[in-house]
mmCIF file of C-alpha atoms in Angstrom:
data_model
loop_
_atom_site.group_PDB
_atom_site.id
_atom_site.type_symbol
_atom_site.label_atom_id
_atom_site.label_comp_id
_atom_site.label_asym_id
_atom_site.label_seq_id
_atom_site.Cartn_x
_atom_site.Cartn_y
_atom_site.Cartn_z
ATOM 1 C CA MET P 1 121.057 131.934 82.186
ATOM 2 C CA GLY P 2 122.895 134.720 82.179
ATOM 3 C CA ASP P 3 121.478 136.403 85.328
ATOM 4 C CA GLY P 4 123.768 133.051 87.423
ATOM 5 C CA VAL P 5 119.973 131.803 88.702
ATOM 6 C CA GLY P 6 119.785 128.513 86.688
ATOM 7 C CA ASP P 7 123.787 128.218 87.777
ATOM 8 C CA GLY P 8 122.599 128.398 90.878
ATOM 9 C CA VAL P 9 120.411 126.097 90.933
ATOM 10 C CA SER P 10 123.322 123.515 89.595
ATOM 11 C CA GLU P 11 125.493 123.919 91.939
ATOM 12 C CA ASN P 12 122.934 123.557 94.740
ATOM 13 C CA TRP P 13 121.896 120.213 93.194
ATOM 14 C CA ARG P 14 125.571 118.763 93.097
ATOM 15 C CA LYS P 15 126.462 120.300 95.937
ATOM 16 C CA ALA P 16 123.065 117.673 96.961
ATOM 17 C CA GLY P 17 125.075 115.520 94.744
ATOM 18 C CA TRP P 18 127.838 115.061 96.823
ATOM 19 C CA ALA P 19 125.888 115.908 100.762
ATOM 20 C CA GLY P 20 123.747 112.978 99.158
ATOM 21 C CA ALA P 21 126.656 110.409 98.545
ATOM 22 C CA ALA P 22 128.738 111.076 101.080
ATOM 23 C CA ILE P 23 125.930 110.740 103.594
ATOM 24 C CA GLY P 24 124.127 107.749 102.137
ATOM 25 C CA VAL P 25 128.042 105.990 102.973
ATOM 26 C CA ILE P 26 128.454 107.548 106.056
ATOM 27 C CA ALA P 27 124.720 107.140 107.588
ATOM 28 C CA ALA P 28 123.251 104.289 105.404
ATOM 29 C CA GLY P 29 126.459 102.388 105.514
ATOM 30 C CA ALA P 30 124.835 99.718 103.221
ATOM 31 C CA ALA P 31 125.331 99.778 99.690
ATOM 32 C CA ALA P 32 127.194 98.350 96.007
ATOM 33 C CA GLY P 33 128.666 100.410 93.276
ATOM 34 C CA VAL P 34 128.985 98.655 89.852
ATOM 35 C CA ALA P 35 132.912 97.190 89.578
ATOM 36 C CA MET P 36 131.944 97.328 85.697
ATOM 37 C CA GLU P 37 131.469 101.286 85.222
ATOM 38 C CA ARG P 38 134.567 103.359 84.588
ATOM 39 C CA LEU P 39 135.326 106.790 84.293
ATOM 40 C CA THR P 40 136.388 106.324 81.057
ATOM 41 C CA VAL P 41 133.179 104.312 79.945
ATOM 42 C CA GLY P 42 130.258 107.005 78.832
ATOM 43 C CA ARG P 43 127.216 108.216 81.296
ATOM 44 C CA GLY P 44 125.036 106.130 78.418
ATOM 45 C CA MET P 45 127.198 103.517 77.977
ATOM 46 C CA ARG P 46 127.245 102.649 82.258
ATOM 47 C CA MET P 47 123.191 103.301 82.059
ATOM 48 C CA LYS P 48 123.252 100.765 79.534
ATOM 49 C CA ALA P 49 125.327 98.301 82.103
ATOM 50 C CA ARG P 50 122.755 99.247 84.789
ATOM 51 C CA LEU P 51 119.629 97.914 83.287
ATOM 52 C CA ALA P 52 122.110 94.943 81.772
ATOM 53 C CA LEU P 53 122.543 94.201 85.277
ATOM 54 C CA ASP P 54 119.011 94.598 86.685
ATOM 55 C CA ALA P 55 118.092 91.867 84.430
ATOM 56 C CA ALA P 56 120.259 89.579 84.557
ATOM 57 C CA GLY P 57 120.229 88.413 87.749
ATOM 58 C CA ASP P 58 116.328 87.348 89.813
ATOM 59 C CA TYR P 59 118.348 89.227 93.159
ATOM 60 C CA GLY P 60 115.486 89.837 95.030
ATOM 61 C CA SER P 61 112.843 88.363 93.642
ATOM 62 C CA LEU P 62 111.909 85.972 95.869
ATOM 63 C CA ARG P 63 108.616 86.610 97.192
ATOM 64 C CA GLY P 64 106.287 84.725 99.908
ATOM 65 C CA THR P 65 102.560 84.302 101.508
ATOM 66 C CA GLU P 66 101.959 88.073 102.389
ATOM 67 C CA GLY P 67 101.129 90.125 105.203
ATOM 68 C CA THR P 68 100.743 93.015 107.318
ATOM 69 C CA THR P 69 99.758 94.303 110.581
ATOM 70 C CA ARG P 70 100.314 97.354 112.062
ATOM 71 C CA ALA P 71 102.266 98.877 114.829
ATOM 72 C CA GLU P 72 101.836 101.006 117.973
ATOM 73 C CA ASP P 73 100.688 104.180 115.867
ATOM 74 C CA ALA P 74 98.923 102.358 113.409
ATOM 75 C CA THR P 75 102.195 102.044 110.942
ATOM 76 C CA GLU P 76 101.382 99.250 108.007
ATOM 77 C CA LEU P 77 103.984 96.890 108.627
ATOM 78 C CA TYR P 78 104.579 94.107 105.511
ATOM 79 C CA TYR P 79 105.780 90.855 106.135
ATOM 80 C CA GLU P 80 106.100 87.398 104.070
ATOM 81 C CA THR P 81 106.575 83.986 104.608
ATOM 82 C CA ASP P 82 108.058 81.173 103.555
ATOM 83 C CA GLU P 83 106.170 77.612 104.684
ATOM 84 C CA LEU P 84 106.922 74.392 104.752
ATOM 85 C CA PRO P 85 105.399 72.454 102.204
ATOM 86 C CA GLU P 86 103.133 70.559 102.602
ATOM 87 C CA GLU P 87 103.780 66.512 103.611
ATOM 88 C CA LYS P 88 102.056 63.326 102.361
ATOM 89 C CA GLY P 89 100.472 61.312 105.082
ATOM 90 C CA GLY P 90 99.121 57.594 104.304
ATOM 91 C CA ARG P 91 98.000 56.417 101.085
ATOM 92 C CA GLY P 92 99.208 60.077 99.139
ATOM 93 C CA ARG P 93 97.144 61.931 101.564
ATOM 94 C CA LEU P 94 98.297 65.907 102.338
ATOM 95 C CA LEU P 95 99.104 66.854 105.467
ATOM 96 C CA ARG P 96 98.916 70.613 106.662
ATOM 97 C CA ARG P 97 101.997 70.659 109.040
ATOM 98 C CA LYS P 98 100.861 72.974 112.084
ATOM 99 C CA ALA P 99 102.317 75.477 112.055
ATOM 100 C CA ALA P 100 102.327 76.777 115.808
ATOM 101 C CA ALA P 101 104.516 73.253 115.935
ATOM 102 C CA ALA P 102 107.279 74.414 113.916
ATOM 103 C CA PRO P 103 110.448 76.503 114.716
ATOM 104 C CA THR P 104 110.482 80.178 112.574
ATOM 105 C CA VAL P 105 113.435 82.284 111.715
ATOM 106 C CA VAL P 106 112.598 86.071 112.022
ATOM 107 C CA PHE P 107 114.753 87.591 109.614
ATOM 108 C CA CYS P 108 115.476 91.590 110.175
ATOM 109 C CA HIS P 109 117.203 93.653 107.906
ATOM 110 C CA GLY P 110 119.644 96.495 107.966
ATOM 111 C CA TYR P 111 119.270 99.945 107.602
ATOM 112 C CA CYS P 112 118.091 101.855 104.190
ATOM 113 C CA LEU P 113 117.805 97.800 103.193
ATOM 114 C CA SER P 114 114.210 95.364 102.975
ATOM 115 C CA GLN P 115 114.056 92.036 103.736
ATOM 116 C CA ASP P 116 114.938 91.233 99.419
ATOM 117 C CA SER P 117 118.086 92.072 101.636
ATOM 118 C CA TRP P 118 118.415 88.210 102.495
ATOM 119 C CA HIS P 119 117.935 86.682 99.078
ATOM 120 C CA PHE P 120 120.714 83.987 99.104
ATOM 121 C CA GLN P 121 120.091 83.416 102.810
ATOM 122 C CA ARG P 122 115.621 82.759 101.737
ATOM 123 C CA ALA P 123 117.002 80.874 98.690
ATOM 124 C CA ALA P 124 118.643 78.770 101.065
ATOM 125 C CA LEU P 125 116.258 78.169 103.299
ATOM 126 C CA ARG P 126 112.866 77.385 101.072
ATOM 127 C CA GLY P 127 111.510 74.020 102.300
ATOM 128 C CA VAL P 128 113.722 73.611 105.071
ATOM 129 C CA VAL P 129 112.479 75.875 108.096
ATOM 130 C CA ARG P 130 109.282 78.528 108.384
ATOM 131 C CA SER P 131 110.842 81.725 107.748
ATOM 132 C CA VAL P 132 109.717 85.541 107.507
ATOM 133 C CA TYR P 133 110.626 88.085 106.682
ATOM 134 C CA TRP P 134 109.657 92.027 107.033
ATOM 135 C CA ASP P 135 110.327 95.629 105.916
ATOM 136 C CA GLN P 136 110.891 98.235 108.792
ATOM 137 C CA ARG P 137 109.207 101.156 109.154
ATOM 138 C CA SER P 138 109.253 103.349 106.407
ATOM 139 C CA HIS P 139 111.471 101.207 104.457
ATOM 140 C CA GLY P 140 110.669 98.427 101.897
ATOM 141 C CA ARG P 141 106.983 97.077 101.013
ATOM 142 C CA SER P 142 106.159 98.995 104.625
ATOM 143 C CA ALA P 143 104.498 102.159 105.305
ATOM 144 C CA ARG P 144 105.887 105.562 106.465
ATOM 145 C CA GLY P 145 106.154 105.469 110.074
ATOM 146 C CA LEU P 146 103.189 108.009 111.359
ATOM 147 C CA ALA P 147 104.934 108.612 114.622
ATOM 148 C CA GLN P 148 107.342 110.575 112.424
ATOM 149 C CA ALA P 149 104.978 112.678 110.437
ATOM 150 C CA ASP P 150 103.998 113.720 113.822
ATOM 151 C CA GLY P 151 107.103 114.558 114.190
ATOM 152 C CA GLU P 152 108.281 111.876 116.670
ATOM 153 C CA PRO P 153 112.267 110.503 116.473
ATOM 154 C CA VAL P 154 112.752 106.926 115.604
ATOM 155 C CA THR P 155 114.128 104.860 118.480
ATOM 156 C CA ILE P 156 115.866 101.769 118.588
ATOM 157 C CA GLU P 157 112.902 101.226 121.120
ATOM 158 C CA GLN P 158 110.220 101.204 118.734
ATOM 159 C CA LEU P 159 111.687 99.397 116.213
ATOM 160 C CA GLY P 160 111.600 96.171 118.754
ATOM 161 C CA ARG P 161 108.253 97.001 119.434
ATOM 162 C CA ASP P 162 106.986 97.011 115.762
ATOM 163 C CA LEU P 163 109.693 93.302 115.421
ATOM 164 C CA LYS P 164 107.465 92.232 118.581
ATOM 165 C CA ALA P 165 103.661 93.436 116.329
ATOM 166 C CA VAL P 166 105.184 91.355 113.744
ATOM 167 C CA ILE P 167 105.885 88.123 115.531
ATOM 168 C CA ASP P 168 101.927 88.491 117.322
ATOM 169 C CA ALA P 169 101.355 88.684 113.376
ATOM 170 C CA ALA P 170 103.073 85.944 111.374
ATOM 171 C CA ALA P 171 104.306 84.007 114.270
ATOM 172 C CA PRO P 172 102.092 84.469 117.523
ATOM 173 C CA GLU P 173 103.274 80.130 118.940
ATOM 174 C CA GLY P 174 106.185 78.351 118.308
ATOM 175 C CA PRO P 175 109.497 78.149 118.699
ATOM 176 C CA LEU P 176 111.468 81.540 117.493
ATOM 177 C CA LEU P 177 114.917 82.489 115.917
ATOM 178 C CA LEU P 178 115.646 85.289 115.539
ATOM 179 C CA VAL P 179 118.081 87.014 112.432
ATOM 180 C CA GLY P 180 119.305 90.451 112.669
ATOM 181 C CA HIS P 181 122.008 92.313 109.946
ATOM 182 C CA SER P 182 122.702 96.313 111.343
ATOM 183 C CA MET P 183 119.689 97.445 112.328
ATOM 184 C CA GLY P 184 118.019 94.487 112.423
ATOM 185 C CA GLY P 185 120.425 92.866 115.473
ATOM 186 C CA MET P 186 119.724 96.016 116.701
ATOM 187 C CA THR P 187 116.090 95.994 116.688
ATOM 188 C CA ILE P 188 116.752 92.294 118.316
ATOM 189 C CA MET P 189 117.930 93.636 121.251
ATOM 190 C CA ALA P 190 115.383 96.081 121.547
ATOM 191 C CA LEU P 191 112.602 93.404 121.824
ATOM 192 C CA ALA P 192 115.056 91.280 124.253
ATOM 193 C CA GLU P 193 115.075 94.415 126.248
ATOM 194 C CA GLN P 194 111.152 95.205 126.444
ATOM 195 C CA PHE P 195 110.389 91.339 126.066
ATOM 196 C CA PRO P 196 112.440 89.277 128.117
ATOM 197 C CA GLY P 197 109.300 87.128 128.789
ATOM 198 C CA LEU P 198 109.305 86.306 124.586
ATOM 199 C CA VAL P 199 112.697 85.791 124.850
ATOM 200 C CA ARG P 200 112.818 83.171 128.122
ATOM 201 C CA ASP P 201 109.363 81.531 126.283
ATOM 202 C CA ARG P 202 109.936 80.638 123.319
ATOM 203 C CA VAL P 203 113.591 82.161 121.692
ATOM 204 C CA LEU P 204 115.258 78.875 120.907
ATOM 205 C CA GLY P 205 118.701 81.628 119.382
ATOM 206 C CA VAL P 206 119.437 84.699 117.897
ATOM 207 C CA ALA P 207 122.103 85.163 114.937
ATOM 208 C CA LEU P 208 124.151 88.914 115.061
ATOM 209 C CA ILE P 209 125.410 89.953 111.916
ATOM 210 C CA GLY P 210 127.500 92.840 111.450
ATOM 211 C CA THR P 211 125.605 95.170 114.323
ATOM 212 C CA SER P 212 126.332 96.431 117.566
ATOM 213 C CA SER P 213 125.182 96.331 120.957
ATOM 214 C CA GLY P 214 126.351 101.076 121.535
ATOM 215 C CA GLY P 215 129.041 102.355 121.038
ATOM 216 C CA LEU P 216 128.776 103.756 117.248
ATOM 217 C CA GLY P 217 129.325 107.419 117.958
ATOM 218 C CA GLU P 218 132.787 106.493 118.093
ATOM 219 C CA VAL P 219 133.199 104.456 114.678
ATOM 220 C CA THR P 220 135.193 106.719 112.311
ATOM 221 C CA TYR P 221 134.207 104.826 108.567
ATOM 222 C CA GLY P 222 138.121 104.629 107.973
ATOM 223 C CA LEU P 223 137.673 108.418 107.473
ATOM 224 C CA PRO P 224 141.570 109.423 108.005
ATOM 225 C CA LEU P 225 140.046 112.597 110.354
ATOM 226 C CA PRO P 226 141.525 113.439 113.637
ATOM 227 C CA ALA P 227 139.772 113.139 117.225
ATOM 228 C CA ALA P 228 138.787 116.740 116.819
ATOM 229 C CA GLY P 229 137.459 116.698 112.987
ATOM 230 C CA LEU P 230 135.436 114.235 113.928
ATOM 231 C CA SER P 231 133.579 115.178 116.926
ATOM 232 C CA ALA P 232 132.816 118.203 114.351
ATOM 233 C CA VAL P 233 131.544 115.581 112.044
ATOM 234 C CA ARG P 234 129.344 114.121 115.238
ATOM 235 C CA ARG P 235 128.229 117.168 115.893
ATOM 236 C CA VAL P 236 126.918 118.628 112.278
ATOM 237 C CA LEU P 237 125.933 115.579 110.890
ATOM 238 C CA PRO P 238 122.836 114.940 112.267
ATOM 239 C CA GLY P 239 121.953 119.022 111.547
ATOM 240 C CA VAL P 240 123.120 118.386 107.867
ATOM 241 C CA LEU P 241 121.076 115.114 107.024
ATOM 242 C CA LYS P 242 117.568 117.237 108.566
ATOM 243 C CA ALA P 243 117.996 119.976 106.970
ATOM 244 C CA LEU P 244 118.432 117.984 103.583
ATOM 245 C CA GLY P 245 115.849 115.657 104.632
ATOM 246 C CA SER P 246 113.797 118.732 104.084
ATOM 247 C CA GLN P 247 114.120 118.944 100.645
ATOM 248 C CA VAL P 248 113.343 115.536 99.714
ATOM 249 C CA GLU P 249 113.704 116.138 96.088
ATOM 250 C CA LEU P 250 116.504 118.566 95.089
ATOM 251 C CA VAL P 251 118.822 115.757 96.688
ATOM 252 C CA GLU P 252 117.469 112.770 95.499
ATOM 253 C CA LYS P 253 117.710 114.881 92.182
ATOM 254 C CA GLY P 254 121.537 115.572 93.090
ATOM 255 C CA ARG P 255 121.647 111.617 93.596
ATOM 256 C CA ARG P 256 120.454 110.560 90.946
ATOM 257 C CA ALA P 257 122.711 113.065 89.339
ATOM 258 C CA THR P 258 126.424 111.727 90.460
ATOM 259 C CA ALA P 259 125.096 107.914 90.593
ATOM 260 C CA ASP P 260 128.817 107.225 89.195
ATOM 261 C CA LEU P 261 130.772 109.005 91.970
ATOM 262 C CA PHE P 262 127.503 107.307 94.619
ATOM 263 C CA ALA P 263 128.042 103.680 92.786
ATOM 264 C CA GLY P 264 132.064 104.034 93.804
ATOM 265 C CA MET P 265 131.585 105.721 97.136
ATOM 266 C CA VAL P 266 129.163 103.184 98.515
ATOM 267 C CA LYS P 267 130.990 100.217 96.951
ATOM 268 C CA ARG P 268 133.782 100.681 99.309
ATOM 269 C CA TYR P 269 131.579 100.549 102.465
ATOM 270 C CA SER P 270 129.185 97.486 101.591
ATOM 271 C CA PHE P 271 131.953 94.878 100.085
ATOM 272 C CA GLY P 272 135.779 94.094 101.908
ATOM 273 C CA SER P 273 136.256 91.936 98.477
ATOM 274 C CA ARG P 274 137.334 93.489 95.055
ATOM 275 C CA ASP P 275 136.122 90.725 92.349
ATOM 276 C CA VAL P 276 132.037 91.758 93.760
ATOM 277 C CA ASP P 277 129.933 90.227 91.028
ATOM 278 C CA PRO P 278 128.514 93.320 89.449
ATOM 279 C CA GLY P 279 125.525 91.523 88.889
ATOM 280 C CA VAL P 280 125.332 91.232 93.321
ATOM 281 C CA ALA P 281 126.331 94.991 93.265
ATOM 282 C CA ARG P 282 124.356 96.117 91.568
ATOM 283 C CA PHE P 283 121.598 94.647 93.694
ATOM 284 C CA ALA P 284 122.583 96.198 96.721
ATOM 285 C CA GLU P 285 122.685 99.469 94.594
ATOM 286 C CA ARG P 286 119.146 99.469 94.067
ATOM 287 C CA LEU P 287 118.587 98.630 97.561
ATOM 288 C CA ILE P 288 119.982 101.650 99.067
ATOM 289 C CA GLU P 289 119.058 103.823 96.440
ATOM 290 C CA THR P 290 114.780 103.022 96.960
ATOM 291 C CA THR P 291 115.473 104.997 100.431
ATOM 292 C CA PRO P 292 115.086 108.262 100.691
ATOM 293 C CA ILE P 293 117.117 111.020 102.265
ATOM 294 C CA ASP P 294 114.706 111.921 105.136
ATOM 295 C CA VAL P 295 114.095 108.227 105.992
ATOM 296 C CA VAL P 296 117.844 108.658 105.801
ATOM 297 C CA ALA P 297 118.005 111.619 108.193
ATOM 298 C CA GLU P 298 115.297 110.637 110.484
ATOM 299 C CA PHE P 299 116.907 107.245 111.055
ATOM 300 C CA TYR P 300 120.687 108.407 111.890
ATOM 301 C CA PRO P 301 120.174 110.115 115.312
ATOM 302 C CA ALA P 302 118.741 106.829 116.648
ATOM 303 C CA PHE P 303 122.123 104.871 116.103
ATOM 304 C CA GLN P 304 123.841 107.634 118.161
ATOM 305 C CA ILE P 305 121.945 106.972 121.421
ATOM 306 C CA HIS P 306 121.979 102.998 120.399
ATOM 307 C CA ASP P 307 123.277 101.159 123.824
ATOM 308 C CA LYS P 308 121.747 97.792 123.986
ATOM 309 C CA SER P 309 124.711 96.106 125.740
ATOM 310 C CA ALA P 310 122.734 95.256 128.986
ATOM 311 C CA ALA P 311 119.920 94.328 126.794
ATOM 312 C CA LEU P 312 122.352 90.672 125.288
ATOM 313 C CA GLN P 313 122.178 89.577 129.031
ATOM 314 C CA ARG P 314 118.623 87.931 128.163
ATOM 315 C CA PHE P 315 120.354 86.135 125.336
ATOM 316 C CA ALA P 316 122.713 84.584 127.920
ATOM 317 C CA ASP P 317 121.048 81.006 128.498
ATOM 318 C CA ILE P 318 120.605 80.160 124.527
ATOM 319 C CA PRO P 319 122.550 79.966 121.489
ATOM 320 C CA VAL P 320 124.089 82.998 119.905
ATOM 321 C CA THR P 321 126.030 82.974 116.723
ATOM 322 C CA VAL P 322 127.749 86.804 116.190
ATOM 323 C CA ILE P 323 129.087 87.674 112.277
ATOM 324 C CA ALA P 324 131.455 89.720 111.067
ATOM 325 C CA GLY P 325 133.986 91.294 108.096
ATOM 326 C CA ASP P 326 137.592 91.925 109.325
ATOM 327 C CA ARG P 327 136.517 94.906 106.359
ATOM 328 C CA ASP P 328 133.274 96.492 107.522
ATOM 329 C CA MET P 329 134.295 100.341 108.231
ATOM 330 C CA ILE P 330 130.791 100.779 109.162
ATOM 331 C CA THR P 331 129.991 98.209 112.192
ATOM 332 C CA PRO P 332 133.831 97.284 112.448
ATOM 333 C CA ALA P 333 134.366 93.502 113.704
ATOM 334 C CA ALA P 334 135.257 95.344 116.828
ATOM 335 C CA HIS P 335 131.888 95.793 117.608
ATOM 336 C CA SER P 336 130.913 91.712 117.251
ATOM 337 C CA VAL P 337 134.107 91.194 119.630
ATOM 338 C CA ALA P 338 132.638 93.335 122.063
ATOM 339 C CA ILE P 339 129.332 91.003 121.922
ATOM 340 C CA LYS P 340 131.239 88.422 121.807
ATOM 341 C CA ALA P 341 132.871 89.996 125.137
ATOM 342 C CA GLU P 342 129.238 90.323 127.040
ATOM 343 C CA LEU P 343 128.193 86.626 126.111
ATOM 344 C CA PRO P 344 131.173 84.508 126.252
ATOM 345 C CA ALA P 345 129.059 81.370 125.407
ATOM 346 C CA ALA P 346 128.512 82.775 122.272
ATOM 347 C CA GLU P 347 130.156 81.521 118.614
ATOM 348 C CA LEU P 348 131.932 84.822 116.938
ATOM 349 C CA THR P 349 133.189 84.304 112.894
ATOM 350 C CA VAL P 350 135.098 87.075 111.315
ATOM 351 C CA LEU P 351 135.172 86.602 108.293
ATOM 352 C CA GLU P 352 138.072 87.442 105.905
ATOM 353 C CA SER P 353 137.615 90.208 102.606
ATOM 354 C CA ALA P 354 133.957 91.267 103.906
ATOM 355 C CA GLY P 355 132.044 94.048 104.513
ATOM 356 C CA HIS P 356 129.251 95.185 106.018
ATOM 357 C CA LEU P 357 126.342 93.880 103.362
ATOM 358 C CA MET P 358 128.825 89.912 104.400
ATOM 359 C CA MET P 359 125.289 88.159 103.545
ATOM 360 C CA LEU P 360 125.809 89.629 100.040
ATOM 361 C CA GLU P 361 129.240 89.594 99.743
ATOM 362 C CA HIS P 362 129.922 85.549 101.456
ATOM 363 C CA PRO P 363 126.038 84.090 101.267
ATOM 364 C CA GLU P 364 127.339 80.529 100.735
ATOM 365 C CA THR P 365 129.376 80.982 104.256
ATOM 366 C CA VAL P 366 126.718 83.628 106.249
ATOM 367 C CA THR P 367 123.880 81.059 105.239
ATOM 368 C CA GLY P 368 126.287 78.143 107.050
ATOM 369 C CA LEU P 369 126.604 79.138 110.198
ATOM 370 C CA LEU P 370 123.061 80.640 109.938
ATOM 371 C CA GLY P 371 122.378 76.532 109.140
ATOM 372 C CA ASP P 372 124.877 75.259 111.724
ATOM 373 C CA LEU P 373 122.929 77.709 114.164
ATOM 374 C CA LEU P 374 119.549 75.830 113.327
ATOM 375 C CA VAL P 375 121.269 72.553 114.453
ATOM 376 C CA ARG P 376 122.661 73.543 117.177
ATOM 377 C CA THR P 377 119.101 74.930 118.570
ATOM 378 C CA GLY P 378 117.152 71.733 117.531
ATOM 379 C CA ALA P 379 115.465 73.380 114.499
ATOM 380 C CA VAL P 380 116.244 71.115 112.182
ATOM 381 C CA ALA P 381 117.602 68.048 112.093
ATOM 382 C CA ALA P 382 121.683 67.619 111.508
ATOM 383 C CA ALA P 383 121.670 65.559 108.240
ATOM 384 C CA THR P 384 119.183 68.601 107.025
ATOM 385 C CA ASN P 385 120.337 69.979 103.436
ATOM 386 C CA VAL P 386 121.030 73.583 103.699
ATOM 387 C CA GLY P 387 121.209 74.853 99.454
ATOM 388 C CA GLY P 388 123.385 77.464 98.016
ATOM 389 C CA HIS P 389 122.346 80.106 95.552
ATOM 390 C CA GLY P 390 123.765 81.716 92.868
ATOM 391 C CA ARG P 391 127.635 83.098 93.283
ATOM 392 C CA SER P 392 129.061 85.870 95.285
ATOM 393 C CA THR P 393 132.494 87.020 93.763
ATOM 394 C CA ALA P 394 133.829 86.774 90.304
ATOM 395 C CA GLY P 395 135.056 82.851 89.600
ATOM 396 C CA SER P 396 134.695 81.843 92.946
ATOM 397 C CA THR P 397 131.560 80.816 95.478
ATOM 398 C CA ALA P 398 130.817 82.365 98.338
ATOM 399 C CA GLY P 399 131.983 79.044 100.580
ATOM 400 C CA THR P 400 135.833 79.377 100.313
ATOM 401 C CA ALA P 401 135.839 83.179 102.060
ATOM 402 C CA GLY P 402 137.797 83.162 104.995
ATOM 403 C CA SER P 403 137.352 83.287 108.406
ATOM 404 C CA THR P 404 138.227 83.184 111.675
ATOM 405 C CA SER P 405 136.317 81.841 113.894
ATOM 406 C CA GLN P 406 136.182 82.288 118.403
ATOM 407 C CA PRO P 407 133.285 79.544 119.486
ATOM 408 C CA GLY P 408 131.886 79.231 123.005
ATOM 409 C CA HIS P 409 132.992 77.553 125.567
#
């Protein structure tokens, strides 16, 4: 069009795509690119490659017994339960295990992900321990936060109360183990802060993966900016996010239009290995694609003021496993070291060549550490075989990932 209107719209889409990609990387911090995509390959071929990868694996396909509950603001929270199998008694009679007597592991996912991000751990633990997987508000299959629709900001404290609602519905009795990645770990800290009696009476152990107890406002995300530049970014980013959140359709179109750029950028912030299986990388990309920009905008400010260092003391008397990635630029390993400093008895493992999505990048290693926690807490017998599922890196099993362990003493 000669009047420049069409050019202006295209330019806005291009800017929105760049902004959506950059903010999706910096704010969400959890996504992946497709390793086989190259700029020398045509867009049509890249689209076919993505579709082929989507069909190549069963990632995210595991389902359990569905359930929903209501948060304090009536937001519907979706969860699934993987029950233990029925046991056979005398003369072949089926004996249903009493759910209240069996320990339940509750998995809390990270920002811009869903319960499906635990795919590998879920596959390995089925039939070993009763497990609950849930979608945080405005993520996955849970409903958009009703409080946010009324203009209330998201708070980590609110997420902790959401977790309490899920526990009340899915595991109202019996011992608990809590596993959280990134925002999910913060959610667990918020639960402990507000419901110390629950932790004292029922929680056997906790696993905190790629998470932080505070100080996220100081994270540089690997950007080579001077302190003044980072300070400026932190000041303006919430406003930029809010503005983009008000233009959902425009930003989402821009993000789709720049899918290859987005995939390449976010892969850097999700994985620390160069040889991540393209199917796994594409699976992680699909997870991030389902998070609308307005949800990104709603949640981001809560992380900048998050501080739950004091709440960690609620876990001082129980086994705690802390797992970090040495190449995590979203919640750097130093944040896990800080958690270890607050909980000297905790066991800290720093995985080599691991980024933010370490449970997808090195699943067997992460699952093995969770299995160790289950044994240490008595949730499963020492002889229990925790199975594996798939491969995370081309040509090698995830169990080969190196790590540096700092056990408690």
